[in-house]
Amino acid sequence: MLTGERADLVKLLDRQRGFLRFTVQNLTDEQAASRPVPSTTLSLGGLIKHVSATEQSWYAFATGTESTGAGAENWADAFRMTEGETLAGLLADYEKVAARTDDLIATADLDASYPLPEAPWFEAGASWSVRHVLIHLIAEISQHAGHADIIREAIDGQKTMG
């Protein structure tokens, strides 16, 4: 059983993941793949897919196994459901990624730090600790849960809160 900072990190991640999962409940694959807002890429299924890939990429970074580059190879497809993908399948994949991240929180040296890859959105020469990565994930998932809430409301009027 985790306590202290590690328990807080898991609890905060789980809460934001829960908002994202709640937003897509009871949708068909067609609804999850739809893009009812003025965006060429954003769909609810695509957000689940993107958050999963992003969390997986940051996991690799936080274990020192590779640099983060989530969705860099085909950015647009990282935000939409493609042929053959289902919402249930995307959620199942995300559950596996989330469990792996939670395991990392339980065992990782939160002070371990790795250099960020070169990218215009990262400060040149900066390094992030595992702790920083986890806080960043909480913020990123929160942001995308908000995007998801807007998309869901455009589909059928349902809101995550309120």
Tab-separated table of C-alpha atoms in Angstrom:
chain	number	residue	atom	x	y	z
A	1	MET	CA	0.000	0.000	0.000
A	2	LEU	CA	1.402	3.347	-1.042
A	3	THR	CA	1.574	6.306	1.322
A	4	GLY	CA	2.637	9.918	1.163
A	5	GLU	CA	3.727	11.448	-2.116
A	6	ARG	CA	3.475	8.207	-4.082
A	7	ALA	CA	-0.106	7.618	-2.940
A	8	ASP	CA	-0.965	11.217	-3.809
A	9	LEU	CA	0.476	10.869	-7.313
A	10	VAL	CA	-1.477	7.666	-8.015
A	11	LYS	CA	-4.654	9.179	-6.579
A	12	LEU	CA	-4.355	12.344	-8.684
A	13	LEU	CA	-3.593	10.405	-11.868
A	14	ASP	CA	-6.456	8.016	-11.202
A	15	ARG	CA	-8.886	10.893	-10.646
A	16	GLN	CA	-8.017	12.549	-13.957
A	17	ARG	CA	-8.094	9.224	-15.801
A	18	GLY	CA	-11.499	8.610	-14.232
A	19	PHE	CA	-12.844	11.906	-15.588
A	20	LEU	CA	-11.618	10.947	-19.050
A	21	ARG	CA	-13.123	7.438	-18.858
A	22	PHE	CA	-16.416	8.790	-17.462
A	23	THR	CA	-16.725	11.169	-20.390
A	24	VAL	CA	-16.789	8.323	-22.913
A	25	GLN	CA	-19.156	5.986	-21.067
A	26	ASN	CA	-22.107	4.595	-23.003
A	27	LEU	CA	-20.887	5.837	-26.388
A	28	THR	CA	-20.925	3.854	-29.600
A	29	ASP	CA	-17.728	3.504	-31.597
A	30	GLU	CA	-19.235	5.865	-34.168
A	31	GLN	CA	-19.873	8.528	-31.534
A	32	ALA	CA	-16.391	8.058	-30.060
A	33	ALA	CA	-14.861	8.491	-33.522
A	34	SER	CA	-16.975	11.528	-34.448
A	35	ARG	CA	-15.513	15.014	-34.554
A	36	PRO	CA	-18.412	17.338	-33.668
A	37	VAL	CA	-16.215	20.345	-32.897
A	38	PRO	CA	-14.330	22.526	-35.381
A	39	SER	CA	-11.205	20.389	-35.435
A	40	THR	CA	-9.932	18.058	-38.088
A	41	THR	CA	-8.525	15.637	-35.535
A	42	LEU	CA	-10.167	15.734	-32.097
A	43	SER	CA	-12.473	12.856	-31.228
A	44	LEU	CA	-13.182	11.195	-27.894
A	45	GLY	CA	-11.692	7.881	-28.949
A	46	GLY	CA	-8.737	9.755	-30.358
A	47	LEU	CA	-8.184	11.541	-27.049
A	48	ILE	CA	-8.160	8.206	-25.211
A	49	LYS	CA	-5.685	6.913	-27.778
A	50	HIS	CA	-3.503	10.024	-27.549
A	51	VAL	CA	-3.425	10.093	-23.743
A	52	SER	CA	-2.532	6.400	-23.684
A	53	ALA	CA	0.305	6.872	-26.180
A	54	THR	CA	1.541	9.952	-24.359
A	55	GLU	CA	1.520	8.216	-20.987
A	56	GLN	CA	3.326	5.245	-22.513
A	57	SER	CA	5.951	7.520	-24.041
A	58	TRP	CA	6.531	9.362	-20.750
A	59	TYR	CA	6.797	6.000	-18.970
A	60	ALA	CA	9.617	5.058	-21.324
A	61	PHE	CA	11.276	8.424	-20.715
A	62	ALA	CA	10.926	8.088	-16.921
A	63	THR	CA	12.566	4.666	-17.000
A	64	GLY	CA	15.419	5.918	-19.156
A	65	THR	CA	14.569	3.496	-21.960
A	66	GLU	CA	13.822	6.053	-24.683
A	67	SER	CA	13.062	9.685	-25.294
A	68	THR	CA	9.499	10.889	-25.439
A	69	GLY	CA	8.116	11.427	-28.904
A	70	ALA	CA	4.449	10.622	-28.419
A	71	GLY	CA	2.598	10.751	-31.692
A	72	ALA	CA	5.457	12.423	-33.547
A	73	GLU	CA	5.422	9.980	-36.463
A	74	ASN	CA	1.755	10.481	-37.343
A	75	TRP	CA	0.432	13.268	-35.196
A	76	ALA	CA	-3.067	13.429	-36.702
A	77	ASP	CA	-3.772	9.694	-36.313
A	78	ALA	CA	-2.743	9.936	-32.654
A	79	PHE	CA	-5.887	12.043	-32.069
A	80	ARG	CA	-8.466	9.996	-33.948
A	81	MET	CA	-9.803	6.486	-34.125
A	82	THR	CA	-8.571	4.740	-37.216
A	83	GLU	CA	-10.000	1.811	-39.172
A	84	GLY	CA	-10.522	-1.229	-36.934
A	85	GLU	CA	-10.105	0.582	-33.617
A	86	THR	CA	-12.897	0.401	-31.053
A	87	LEU	CA	-13.529	2.477	-27.969
A	88	ALA	CA	-13.489	-0.668	-25.821
A	89	GLY	CA	-10.124	-1.668	-27.273
A	90	LEU	CA	-8.652	1.794	-26.735
A	91	LEU	CA	-9.882	1.836	-23.129
A	92	ALA	CA	-8.454	-1.632	-22.480
A	93	ASP	CA	-5.087	-0.554	-23.867
A	94	TYR	CA	-5.188	2.563	-21.717
A	95	GLU	CA	-5.903	0.508	-18.588
A	96	LYS	CA	-2.721	-1.498	-19.213
A	97	VAL	CA	-0.664	1.655	-19.719
A	98	ALA	CA	-2.122	3.240	-16.573
A	99	ALA	CA	-1.368	0.145	-14.475
A	100	ARG	CA	2.216	0.183	-15.688
A	101	THR	CA	2.581	3.856	-14.767
A	102	ASP	CA	1.106	3.166	-11.322
A	103	ASP	CA	3.659	0.385	-10.844
A	104	LEU	CA	6.390	2.832	-11.816
A	105	ILE	CA	5.200	5.284	-9.166
A	106	ALA	CA	5.451	2.575	-6.529
A	107	THR	CA	9.060	1.699	-7.330
A	108	ALA	CA	10.807	4.512	-9.206
A	109	ASP	CA	13.374	6.906	-7.838
A	110	LEU	CA	11.268	10.041	-8.169
A	111	ASP	CA	14.418	12.174	-8.164
A	112	ALA	CA	16.017	10.337	-11.104
A	113	SER	CA	16.384	12.802	-13.957
A	114	TYR	CA	16.787	12.404	-17.708
A	115	PRO	CA	17.572	14.931	-20.441
A	116	LEU	CA	14.607	15.971	-22.544
A	117	PRO	CA	14.813	15.321	-26.273
A	118	GLU	CA	15.420	18.260	-28.538
A	119	ALA	CA	12.081	19.763	-29.483
A	120	PRO	CA	10.784	23.309	-29.890
A	121	TRP	CA	8.409	22.857	-26.944
A	122	PHE	CA	11.164	21.817	-24.483
A	123	GLU	CA	13.768	24.128	-23.003
A	124	ALA	CA	17.109	23.374	-24.671
A	125	GLY	CA	19.345	21.217	-22.486
A	126	ALA	CA	16.692	20.690	-19.785
A	127	SER	CA	16.212	17.515	-17.788
A	128	TRP	CA	13.095	16.304	-16.013
A	129	SER	CA	12.868	14.154	-12.931
A	130	VAL	CA	10.475	11.221	-12.762
A	131	ARG	CA	8.436	13.335	-10.331
A	132	HIS	CA	8.237	16.156	-12.915
A	133	VAL	CA	7.103	13.677	-15.567
A	134	LEU	CA	4.305	12.403	-13.322
A	135	ILE	CA	3.120	15.927	-12.491
A	136	HIS	CA	3.212	16.733	-16.211
A	137	LEU	CA	1.078	13.639	-16.916
A	138	ILE	CA	-1.500	14.772	-14.358
A	139	ALA	CA	-1.693	18.175	-16.074
A	140	GLU	CA	-1.858	16.683	-19.568
A	141	ILE	CA	-4.582	14.173	-18.710
A	142	SER	CA	-6.552	16.948	-16.958
A	143	GLN	CA	-6.319	19.162	-20.014
A	144	HIS	CA	-7.486	16.401	-22.335
A	145	ALA	CA	-10.307	15.433	-19.971
A	146	GLY	CA	-11.538	19.012	-20.396
A	147	HIS	CA	-11.308	18.698	-24.168
A	148	ALA	CA	-13.233	15.434	-23.943
A	149	ASP	CA	-15.972	17.043	-21.875
A	150	ILE	CA	-16.515	19.711	-24.547
A	151	ILE	CA	-16.636	17.096	-27.316
A	152	ARG	CA	-19.047	14.883	-25.367
A	153	GLU	CA	-21.391	17.796	-24.728
A	154	ALA	CA	-21.377	18.518	-28.481
A	155	ILE	CA	-22.328	14.888	-29.203
A	156	ASP	CA	-25.278	14.410	-26.859
A	157	GLY	CA	-25.347	17.129	-24.233
A	158	GLN	CA	-23.814	15.004	-21.464
A	159	LYS	CA	-21.358	16.734	-19.155
A	160	THR	CA	-18.819	15.099	-16.882
A	161	MET	CA	-19.682	17.488	-14.077
A	162	GLY	CA	-22.763	19.589	-13.562
